XYZ file of C-alpha atoms in Angstrom:
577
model
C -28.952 33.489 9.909
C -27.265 31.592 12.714
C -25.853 33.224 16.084
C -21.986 32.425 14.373
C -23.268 34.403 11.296
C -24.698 37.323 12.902
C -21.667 37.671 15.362
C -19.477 38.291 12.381
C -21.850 40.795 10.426
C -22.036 42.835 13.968
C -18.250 42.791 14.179
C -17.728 44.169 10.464
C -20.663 46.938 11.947
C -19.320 48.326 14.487
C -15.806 47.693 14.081
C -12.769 49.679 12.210
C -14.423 49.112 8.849
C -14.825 51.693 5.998
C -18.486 53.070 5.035
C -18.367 51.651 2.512
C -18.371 48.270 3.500
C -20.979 49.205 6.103
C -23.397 49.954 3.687
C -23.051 47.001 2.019
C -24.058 44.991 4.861
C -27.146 47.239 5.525
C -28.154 46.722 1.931
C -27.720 43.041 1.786
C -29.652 42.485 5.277
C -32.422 44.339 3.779
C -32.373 43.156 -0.167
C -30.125 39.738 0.154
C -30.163 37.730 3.269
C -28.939 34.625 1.854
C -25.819 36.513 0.171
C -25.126 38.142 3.836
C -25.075 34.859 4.814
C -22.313 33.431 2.417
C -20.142 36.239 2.800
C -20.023 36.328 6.595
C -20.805 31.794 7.252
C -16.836 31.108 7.511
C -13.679 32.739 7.183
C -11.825 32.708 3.721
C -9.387 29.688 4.367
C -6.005 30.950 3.461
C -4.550 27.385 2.006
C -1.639 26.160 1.007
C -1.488 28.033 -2.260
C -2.831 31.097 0.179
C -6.406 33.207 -0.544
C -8.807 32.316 -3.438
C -12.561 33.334 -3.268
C -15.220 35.936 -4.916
C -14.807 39.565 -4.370
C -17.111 41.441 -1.745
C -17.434 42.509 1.734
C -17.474 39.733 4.268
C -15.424 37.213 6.128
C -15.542 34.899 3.424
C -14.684 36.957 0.341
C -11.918 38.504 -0.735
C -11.573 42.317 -0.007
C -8.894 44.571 1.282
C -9.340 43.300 5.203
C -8.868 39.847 4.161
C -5.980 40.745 2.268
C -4.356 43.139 5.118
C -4.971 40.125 7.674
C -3.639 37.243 5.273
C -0.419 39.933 4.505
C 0.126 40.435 7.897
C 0.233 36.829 9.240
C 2.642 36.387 6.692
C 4.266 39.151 7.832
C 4.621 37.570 11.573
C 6.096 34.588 10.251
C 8.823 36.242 7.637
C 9.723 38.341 10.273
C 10.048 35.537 12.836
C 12.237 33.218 10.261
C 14.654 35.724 9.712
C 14.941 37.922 13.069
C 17.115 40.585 12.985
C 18.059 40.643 9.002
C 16.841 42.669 6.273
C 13.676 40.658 4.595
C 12.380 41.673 1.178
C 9.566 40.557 -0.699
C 8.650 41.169 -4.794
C 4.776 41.834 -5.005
C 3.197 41.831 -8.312
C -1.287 41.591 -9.680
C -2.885 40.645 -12.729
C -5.338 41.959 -14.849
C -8.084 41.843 -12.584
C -10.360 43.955 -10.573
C -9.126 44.921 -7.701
C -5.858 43.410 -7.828
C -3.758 46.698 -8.289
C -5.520 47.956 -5.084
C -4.868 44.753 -3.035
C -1.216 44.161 -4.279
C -1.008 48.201 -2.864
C -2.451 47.473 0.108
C -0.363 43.817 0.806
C 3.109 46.354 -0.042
C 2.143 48.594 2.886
C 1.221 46.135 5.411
C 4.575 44.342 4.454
C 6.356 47.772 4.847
C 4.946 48.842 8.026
C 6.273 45.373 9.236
C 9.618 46.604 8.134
C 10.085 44.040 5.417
C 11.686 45.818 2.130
C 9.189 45.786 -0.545
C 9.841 45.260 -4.218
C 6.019 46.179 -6.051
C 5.729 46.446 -9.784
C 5.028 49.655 -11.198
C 1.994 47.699 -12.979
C 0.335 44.470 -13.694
C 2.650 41.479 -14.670
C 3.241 38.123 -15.621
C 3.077 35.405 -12.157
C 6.268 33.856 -13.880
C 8.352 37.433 -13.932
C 7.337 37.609 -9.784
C 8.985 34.215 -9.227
C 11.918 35.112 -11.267
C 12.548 38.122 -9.730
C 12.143 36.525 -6.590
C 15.201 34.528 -6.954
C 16.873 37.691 -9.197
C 16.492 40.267 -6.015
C 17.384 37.575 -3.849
C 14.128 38.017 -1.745
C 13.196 35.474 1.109
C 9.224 36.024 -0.555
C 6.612 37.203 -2.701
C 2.635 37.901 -3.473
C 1.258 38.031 -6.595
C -2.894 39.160 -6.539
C -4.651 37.081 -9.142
C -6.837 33.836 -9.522
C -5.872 32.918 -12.124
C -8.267 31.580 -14.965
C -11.108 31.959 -12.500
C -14.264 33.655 -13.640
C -14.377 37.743 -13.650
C -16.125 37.520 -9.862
C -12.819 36.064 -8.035
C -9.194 36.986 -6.800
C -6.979 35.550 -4.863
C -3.343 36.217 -3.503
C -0.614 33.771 -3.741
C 2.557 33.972 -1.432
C 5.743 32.572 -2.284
C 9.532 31.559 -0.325
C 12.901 32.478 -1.071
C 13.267 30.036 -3.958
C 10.655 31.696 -6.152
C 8.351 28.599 -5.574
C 5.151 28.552 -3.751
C 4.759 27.681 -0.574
C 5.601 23.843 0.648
C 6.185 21.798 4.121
C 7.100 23.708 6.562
C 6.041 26.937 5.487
C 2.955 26.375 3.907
C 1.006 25.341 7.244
C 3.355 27.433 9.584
C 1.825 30.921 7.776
C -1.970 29.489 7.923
C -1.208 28.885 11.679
C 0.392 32.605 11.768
C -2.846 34.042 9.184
C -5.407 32.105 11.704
C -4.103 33.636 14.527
C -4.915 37.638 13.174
C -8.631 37.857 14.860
C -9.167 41.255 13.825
C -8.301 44.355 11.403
C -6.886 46.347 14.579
C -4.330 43.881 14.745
C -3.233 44.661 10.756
C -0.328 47.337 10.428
C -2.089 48.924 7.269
C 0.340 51.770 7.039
C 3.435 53.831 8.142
C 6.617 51.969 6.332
C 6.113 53.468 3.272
C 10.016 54.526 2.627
C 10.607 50.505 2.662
C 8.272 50.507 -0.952
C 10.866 50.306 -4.192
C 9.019 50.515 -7.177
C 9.753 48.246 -10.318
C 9.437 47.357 -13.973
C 11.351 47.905 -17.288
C 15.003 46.170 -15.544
C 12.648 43.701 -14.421
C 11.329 43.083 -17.830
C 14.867 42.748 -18.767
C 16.417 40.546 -16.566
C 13.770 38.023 -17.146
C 13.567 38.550 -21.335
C 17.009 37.809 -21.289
C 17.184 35.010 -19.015
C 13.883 33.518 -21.567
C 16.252 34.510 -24.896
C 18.814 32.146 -23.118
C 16.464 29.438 -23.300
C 16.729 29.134 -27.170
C 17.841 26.670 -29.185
C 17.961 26.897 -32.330
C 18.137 30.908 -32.666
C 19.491 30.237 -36.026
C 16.753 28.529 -37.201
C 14.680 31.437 -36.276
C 16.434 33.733 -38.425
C 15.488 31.474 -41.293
C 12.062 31.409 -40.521
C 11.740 34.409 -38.623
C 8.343 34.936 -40.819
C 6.524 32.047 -39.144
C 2.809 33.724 -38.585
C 2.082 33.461 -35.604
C -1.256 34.875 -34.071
C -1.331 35.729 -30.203
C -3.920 36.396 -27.428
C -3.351 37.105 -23.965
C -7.662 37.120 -22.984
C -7.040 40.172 -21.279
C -4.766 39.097 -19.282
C -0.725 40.089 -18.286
C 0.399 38.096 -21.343
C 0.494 41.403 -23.244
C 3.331 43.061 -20.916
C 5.889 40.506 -22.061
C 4.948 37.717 -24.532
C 5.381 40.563 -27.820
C 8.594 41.587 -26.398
C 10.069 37.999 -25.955
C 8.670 37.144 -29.554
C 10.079 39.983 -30.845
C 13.815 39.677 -29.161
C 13.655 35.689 -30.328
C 13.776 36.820 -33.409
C 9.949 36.786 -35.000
C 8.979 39.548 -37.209
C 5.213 37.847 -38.208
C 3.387 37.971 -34.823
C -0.371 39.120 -35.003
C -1.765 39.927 -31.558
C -5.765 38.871 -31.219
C -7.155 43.093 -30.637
C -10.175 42.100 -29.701
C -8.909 40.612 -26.288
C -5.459 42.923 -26.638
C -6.403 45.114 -23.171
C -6.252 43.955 -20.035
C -9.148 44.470 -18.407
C -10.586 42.076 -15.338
C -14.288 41.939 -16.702
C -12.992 39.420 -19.515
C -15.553 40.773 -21.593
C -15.300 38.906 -24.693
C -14.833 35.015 -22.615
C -16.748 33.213 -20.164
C -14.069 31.895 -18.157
C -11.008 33.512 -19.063
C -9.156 30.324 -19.698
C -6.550 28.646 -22.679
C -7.606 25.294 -21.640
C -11.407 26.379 -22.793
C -12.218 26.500 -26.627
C -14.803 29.496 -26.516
C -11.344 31.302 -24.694
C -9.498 30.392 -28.070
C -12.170 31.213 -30.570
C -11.534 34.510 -31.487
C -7.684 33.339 -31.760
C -9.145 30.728 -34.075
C -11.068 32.755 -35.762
C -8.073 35.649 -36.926
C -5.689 32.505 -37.168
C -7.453 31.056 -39.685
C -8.587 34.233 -41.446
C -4.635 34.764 -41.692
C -3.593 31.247 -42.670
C -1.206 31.456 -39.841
C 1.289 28.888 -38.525
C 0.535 28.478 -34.857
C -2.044 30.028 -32.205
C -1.367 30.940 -29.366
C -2.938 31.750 -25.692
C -2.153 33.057 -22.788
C -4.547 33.164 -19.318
C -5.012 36.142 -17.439
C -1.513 35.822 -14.907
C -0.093 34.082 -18.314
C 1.102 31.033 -16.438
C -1.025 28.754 -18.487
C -0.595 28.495 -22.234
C -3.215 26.900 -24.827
C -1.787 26.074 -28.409
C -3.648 25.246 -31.807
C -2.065 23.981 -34.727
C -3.462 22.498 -38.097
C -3.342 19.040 -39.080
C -2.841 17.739 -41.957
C -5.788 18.552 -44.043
C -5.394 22.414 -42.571
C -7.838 22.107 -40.031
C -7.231 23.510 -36.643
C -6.666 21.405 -33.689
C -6.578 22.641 -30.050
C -3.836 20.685 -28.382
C -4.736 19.441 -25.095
C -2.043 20.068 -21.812
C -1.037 16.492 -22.268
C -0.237 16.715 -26.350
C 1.550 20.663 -25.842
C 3.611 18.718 -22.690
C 4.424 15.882 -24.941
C 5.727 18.096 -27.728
C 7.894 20.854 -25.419
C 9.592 17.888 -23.377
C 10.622 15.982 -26.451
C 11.800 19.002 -27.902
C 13.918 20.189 -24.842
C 15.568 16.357 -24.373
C 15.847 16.178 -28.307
C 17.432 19.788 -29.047
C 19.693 19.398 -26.112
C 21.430 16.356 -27.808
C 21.276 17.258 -31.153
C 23.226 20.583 -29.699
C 25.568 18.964 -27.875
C 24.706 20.792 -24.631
C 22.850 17.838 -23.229
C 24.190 16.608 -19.567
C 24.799 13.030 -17.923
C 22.725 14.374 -15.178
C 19.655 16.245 -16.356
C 16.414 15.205 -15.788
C 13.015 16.170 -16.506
C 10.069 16.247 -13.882
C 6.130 16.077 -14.282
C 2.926 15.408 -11.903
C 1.624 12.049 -11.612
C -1.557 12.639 -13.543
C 0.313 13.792 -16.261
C 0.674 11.594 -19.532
C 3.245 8.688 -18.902
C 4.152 9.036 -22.715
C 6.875 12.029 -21.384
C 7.938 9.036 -19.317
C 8.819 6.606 -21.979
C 10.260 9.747 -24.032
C 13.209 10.273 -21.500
C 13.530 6.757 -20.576
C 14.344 6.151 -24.506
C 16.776 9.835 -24.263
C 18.431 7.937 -20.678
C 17.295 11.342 -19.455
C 15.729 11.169 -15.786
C 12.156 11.769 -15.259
C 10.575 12.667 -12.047
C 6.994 12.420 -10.869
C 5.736 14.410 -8.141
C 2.469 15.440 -6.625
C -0.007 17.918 -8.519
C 0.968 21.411 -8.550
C 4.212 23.490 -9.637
C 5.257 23.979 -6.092
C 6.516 20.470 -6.056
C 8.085 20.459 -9.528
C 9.954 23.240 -7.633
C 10.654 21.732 -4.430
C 12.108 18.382 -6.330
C 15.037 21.065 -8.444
C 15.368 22.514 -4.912
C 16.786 19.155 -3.613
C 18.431 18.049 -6.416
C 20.276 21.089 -7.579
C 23.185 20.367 -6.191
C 23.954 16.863 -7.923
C 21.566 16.945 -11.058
C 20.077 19.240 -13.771
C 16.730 20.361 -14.475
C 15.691 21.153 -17.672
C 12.143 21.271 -17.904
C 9.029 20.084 -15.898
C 5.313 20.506 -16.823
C 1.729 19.451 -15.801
C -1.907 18.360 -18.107
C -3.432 21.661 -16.695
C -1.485 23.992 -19.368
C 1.675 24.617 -17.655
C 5.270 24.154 -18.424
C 8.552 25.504 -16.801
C 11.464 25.384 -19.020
C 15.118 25.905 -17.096
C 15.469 27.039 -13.806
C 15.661 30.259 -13.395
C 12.440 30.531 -12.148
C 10.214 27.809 -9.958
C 6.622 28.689 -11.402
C 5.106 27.663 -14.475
C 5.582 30.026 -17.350
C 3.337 30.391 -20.471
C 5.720 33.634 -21.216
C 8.254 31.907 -21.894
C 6.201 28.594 -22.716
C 4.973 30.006 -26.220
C 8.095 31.819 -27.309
C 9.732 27.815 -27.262
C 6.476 26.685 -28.953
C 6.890 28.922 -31.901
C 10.103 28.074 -31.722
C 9.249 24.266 -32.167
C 6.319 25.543 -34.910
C 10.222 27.205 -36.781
C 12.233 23.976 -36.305
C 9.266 21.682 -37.683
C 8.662 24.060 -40.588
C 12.463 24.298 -41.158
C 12.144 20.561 -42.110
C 8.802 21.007 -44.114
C 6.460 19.816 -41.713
C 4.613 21.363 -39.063
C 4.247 20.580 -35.336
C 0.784 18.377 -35.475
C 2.917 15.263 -37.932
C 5.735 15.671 -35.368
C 3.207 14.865 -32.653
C 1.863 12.094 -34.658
C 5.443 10.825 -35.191
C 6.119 10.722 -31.586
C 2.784 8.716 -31.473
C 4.297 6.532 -33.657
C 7.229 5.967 -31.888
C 6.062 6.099 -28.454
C 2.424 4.530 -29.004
C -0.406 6.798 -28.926
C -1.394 7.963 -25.395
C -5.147 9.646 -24.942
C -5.955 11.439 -22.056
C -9.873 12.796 -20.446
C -10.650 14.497 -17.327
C -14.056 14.206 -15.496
C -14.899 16.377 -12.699
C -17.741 15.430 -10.416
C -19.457 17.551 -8.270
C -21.555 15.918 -5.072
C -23.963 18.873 -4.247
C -25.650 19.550 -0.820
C -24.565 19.138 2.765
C -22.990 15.866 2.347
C -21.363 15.941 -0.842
C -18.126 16.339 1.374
C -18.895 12.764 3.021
C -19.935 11.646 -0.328
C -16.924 11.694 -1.623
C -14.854 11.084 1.734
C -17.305 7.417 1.165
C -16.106 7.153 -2.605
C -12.678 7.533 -2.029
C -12.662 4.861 1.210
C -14.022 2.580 -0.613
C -11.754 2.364 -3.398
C -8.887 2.831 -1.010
C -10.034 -0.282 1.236
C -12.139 -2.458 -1.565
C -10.392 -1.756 -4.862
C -11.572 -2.960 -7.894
C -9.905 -6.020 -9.190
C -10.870 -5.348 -13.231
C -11.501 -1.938 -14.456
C -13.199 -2.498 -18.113
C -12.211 -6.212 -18.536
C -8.399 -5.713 -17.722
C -6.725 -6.794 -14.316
C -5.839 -3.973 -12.142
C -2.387 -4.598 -11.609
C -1.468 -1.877 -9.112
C -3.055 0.686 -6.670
C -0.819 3.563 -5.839
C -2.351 5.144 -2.663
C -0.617 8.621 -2.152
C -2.456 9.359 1.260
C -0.945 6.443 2.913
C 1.911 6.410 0.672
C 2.060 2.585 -0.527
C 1.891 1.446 -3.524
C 0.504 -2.173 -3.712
C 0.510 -5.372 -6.657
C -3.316 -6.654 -6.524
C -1.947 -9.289 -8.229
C 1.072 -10.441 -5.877
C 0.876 -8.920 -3.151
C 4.137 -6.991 -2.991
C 4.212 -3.517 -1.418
C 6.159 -0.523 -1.726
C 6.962 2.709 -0.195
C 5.599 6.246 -2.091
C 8.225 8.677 -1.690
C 6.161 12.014 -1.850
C 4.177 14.000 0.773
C 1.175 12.302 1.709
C -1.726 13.485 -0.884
C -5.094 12.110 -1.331
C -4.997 10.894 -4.461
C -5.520 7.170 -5.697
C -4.450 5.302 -9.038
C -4.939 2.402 -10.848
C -2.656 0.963 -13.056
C -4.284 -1.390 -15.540
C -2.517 -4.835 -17.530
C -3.598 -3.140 -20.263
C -1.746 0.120 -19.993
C -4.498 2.468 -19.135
C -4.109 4.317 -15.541
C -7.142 6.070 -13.580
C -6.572 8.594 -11.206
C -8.924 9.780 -8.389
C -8.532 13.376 -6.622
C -10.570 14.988 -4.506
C -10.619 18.641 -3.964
C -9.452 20.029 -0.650
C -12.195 22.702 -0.414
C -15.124 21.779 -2.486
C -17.028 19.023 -2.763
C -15.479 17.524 -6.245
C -13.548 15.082 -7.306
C -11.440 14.499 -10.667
C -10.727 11.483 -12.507
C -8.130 11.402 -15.340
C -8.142 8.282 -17.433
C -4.868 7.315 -19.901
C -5.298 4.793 -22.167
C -2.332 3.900 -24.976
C -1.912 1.738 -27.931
C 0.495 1.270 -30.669
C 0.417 2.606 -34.120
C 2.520 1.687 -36.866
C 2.324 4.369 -39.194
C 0.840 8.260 -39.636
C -1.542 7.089 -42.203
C -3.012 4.193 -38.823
C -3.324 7.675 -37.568
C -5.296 9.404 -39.842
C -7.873 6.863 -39.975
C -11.133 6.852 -37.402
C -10.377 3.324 -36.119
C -7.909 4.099 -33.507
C -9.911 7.157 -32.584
C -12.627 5.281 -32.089
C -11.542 2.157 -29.771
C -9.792 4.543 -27.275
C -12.513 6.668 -26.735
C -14.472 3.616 -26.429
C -12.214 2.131 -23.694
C -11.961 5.651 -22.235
C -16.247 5.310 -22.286
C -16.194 2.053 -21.074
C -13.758 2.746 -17.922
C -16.216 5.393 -16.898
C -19.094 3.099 -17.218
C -17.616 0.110 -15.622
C -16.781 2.978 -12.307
C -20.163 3.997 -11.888
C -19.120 7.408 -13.006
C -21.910 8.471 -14.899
């Protein structure tokens, strides 16, 4: 272990830490040096989204002194943005370990900063914190979770007065107020403990009725109010609220998965406790087709993701991908809202630029607006931030299993997510059909749109610079055919230009600057690049399109076939292999 190391492990020795902790260190010096290591090389970056990392003792884990030091630079700057005024926050945790214990401790270092703390009574949904958020008219918020990350991690994420995560300014001004706490002894751990309110069941109400509001076609629920419907929340929150908001929709046939029923933060039954995986569905799949039922549904563990499976035509079970469940909610939303006559001249929807540009030619055909902003909900809220006062949001979503429907709240929601997906499963079977020949109709329509994701991981000391390399050179020597077709455009997001290959024209990128790089291809297909900020991986998501004529073009294997072969042969043709 290096000097830097060992300077950190004697700090946690001999400073205010618990015995706990102490021991710990002495058994990892003596029976895991190389663990010691990693949890004392670096400090736990608090990002932009705020702390994510594996449980344990050590600078670079998350544990309660992490969490007291990240709460209290947070702390510093609330109470510094509104001096003098009464400041409340809404703190809520998942289903994980730990989290109960560092949502506790994150209430009592707010309250002994003399911030009014609103905690949950016990574990909830990350889309009831947001909405309660804006309900208690807070100026921020913490929920403890991380997510769909494996059982080993937490993480804490801090929101702003708008119920949306942290953006420009306030993102980097708390990591510069969180850098600056250099030890526990500057943490106020205790002593405001009259400024801790409790909450729960009015909670829960407010926000079931403000996701009742965002029906429909309630009368089409009463008429197929029997639509099976099988539910699992893998352990997770989901199980607080998602019964409930089936239930007060209207839907009597709702069969919750037992076997993954409890919330418990050792996902025992999953690997990676995650709707967008298909072991995480199996046991859904299993009871849903043992049942015959209608729809399946899935929740993660802070139910802000939602996975869907449906059966196609010959009764087999499809998992929808985030693209395909994003496709069918939006059109649904712009659709239902005309049909109703409560569609506006002014609403718009909003999704992230990696998302499927099908949603895209959806609205443009509904003259509804459609927004793309950077990766990540926060921006989907920032954009109805700035244009609430002259246009209407109606619903925004991303590939990565999340959707936000209304505004009430500015996080994604799989709460309220599957009670409008059974409600689409109601509408569709109102008709005689189901959901999947909808989809296939909108293919029809729309062209058929196929999305993949690869993720690439550069291992060792200079996977960092590998990458940094990979990305420069597509940035300064693009690529002038991807696969055989012309690339057409390159939208840079880090430099913010957006450039013709072909003519030369430029163009301004009106988003933050992001480093993220796209290709636009004559042929319709568009590749995006994106690095991750703190590991060393990058994703690429390739869309590819064509047009169908007919259901049955789509029942065949031929289409099938030649996008997945142009998908293949874009990723061949890269290098990316």
């Amino acid at each position: 272990m290096d000097d830097a190391i060992m300077q950190r492990v004697q700090v946690w020795k001999n400073g205010n830490y618990d015995d706990a902790a102490k021991q710990e260190i002495a058994r990892l010096e003596k029976e895991n040096p190389n663990e010691l290591a990693d949890a004392f090389y670096r400090n736990l970056e608090f990002g932009t989204g705020g702390l994510r990392g594996i449980m344990g003792i050590g600078t670079n884990r998350i544990n309660k002194y992490t969490v007291g030091m990240a709460t209290q630079g947070f702390a510093n700057y609330l109470n510094a943005t509104y001096p003098g005024g009464v400041i409340r926050i809404a703190i809520a945790h998942d289903s994980r370990n730990n989290s109960r214990q560092f949502a506790e401790i994150t209430a009592n270092v707010m309250a002994a900063n003399g911030i009014k703390v609103f905690l949950f009574e016990a574990l909830r949904p990350t889309p009831e914190l947001s909405f309660t958020i804006r309900q208690l008219g807070c100026q921020g918020g913490v929920v403890c979770t991380a997510s769909h990350n494996p059982k080993e991690y937490n993480g804490y994420k801090a929101y702003w007065n708008d119920g949306g995560q942290l953006v420009p300014p306030h993102d980097k001004n708390v990591i510069k107020e969180v850098e600056k706490i250099a030890s526990v002894d500057e943490v106020k751990w205790s002593g405001g403990e009259a400024n801790i309110t409790l909450i729960g069941q009015e909670a829960d109400a407010a926000y079931i009725d403000m996701v009742k509001e965002l029906s429909v076609y309630p009368e089409v629920i009463t008429r197929q109010h029997d639509l099976k419907i099988v539910y699992t929340p893998i352990h997770g929150t989901g199980i607080m609220l998602v019964p409930q908001v089936l239930q007060r929709f209207g839907f009597t046939n709702v069969h919750i998965v037992e076997e993954q029923a409890k919330p418990d933060g050792n996902f025992p039954t999953v690997i990676y406790p995650n709707p967008e995986e298909s072991e995480a569905m199996s046991i859904g799949l299993k009871k849903a087709k043992a049942l015959d039922a209608d729809i399946l549904l899935g929740t993660d563990p802070d139910a802000d993701r939602v996975g869907i499976a449906i059966k196609d035509k010959q009764g087999n079970w499809v998992l929808m991908n985030g693209n395909q469940t994003a496709v069918l909610a939006f059109n649904y939303i712009i659709e239902a809202r005309k049909a109703k006559g409560i569609a506006q001249k002014n609403d718009f929807v909003c999704k992230t630029i990696v998302t499927t540009d099908m949603i895209d030619r959806i609205a443009a055909d509904n003259n509804v607006k459609c927004y793309n902003v950077l990766t990540g909900f926060k921006w989907i809220a920032e954009l109805i931030k700035e244009k609430e006062a002259s246009e209407n949001y109606t619903v925004g979503g991303e590939e990565s299993y999340g959707l936000m429907i209304g505004s009430r709240l500015r996080d994604k929601d799989a709460v309220s997510a599957v009670a409008l997906l059974c409600e689409m499963a109601a509408y569709e079977k109102d008709k005689g059909r189901s959901l999947f020949e909808k989809l296939i109709d909108l293919y029809v329509q729309y062209g058929y749109y196929k999305e993949h994701l690869i993720s690439i991981t550069k291992k060792g000391m200079n996977g960092q610079k590998e990458i940094a390399e990979m990305m420069d050179g597509y940035r300064h020597n693009p690529p002038m055919t991807i696969n055989g077709s012309p690339v057409v455009q390159l939208l840079d997001y880090e430099l913010k230009k957006g450039k013709n290959l072909q003519t030369g024209e430029e163009w301004d990128i009106k988003l933050p600057a992001s480093n993220v790089l796209q290709f636009i291809l004559s042929d319709g297909s568009k590749i995006s690049a994106r690095p991750s900020g703190t590991e060393p991986k990058i994703k690429f998501y390739f869309s590819v399109n064509t047009t169908i004529k007919s259901a049955a073009e789509f029942d065949g294997t031929q289409v099938h076939g030649e996008l997945d072969k142009k998908i293949q042969g874009i990723i061949s043709d890269m290098g990316l292999k």
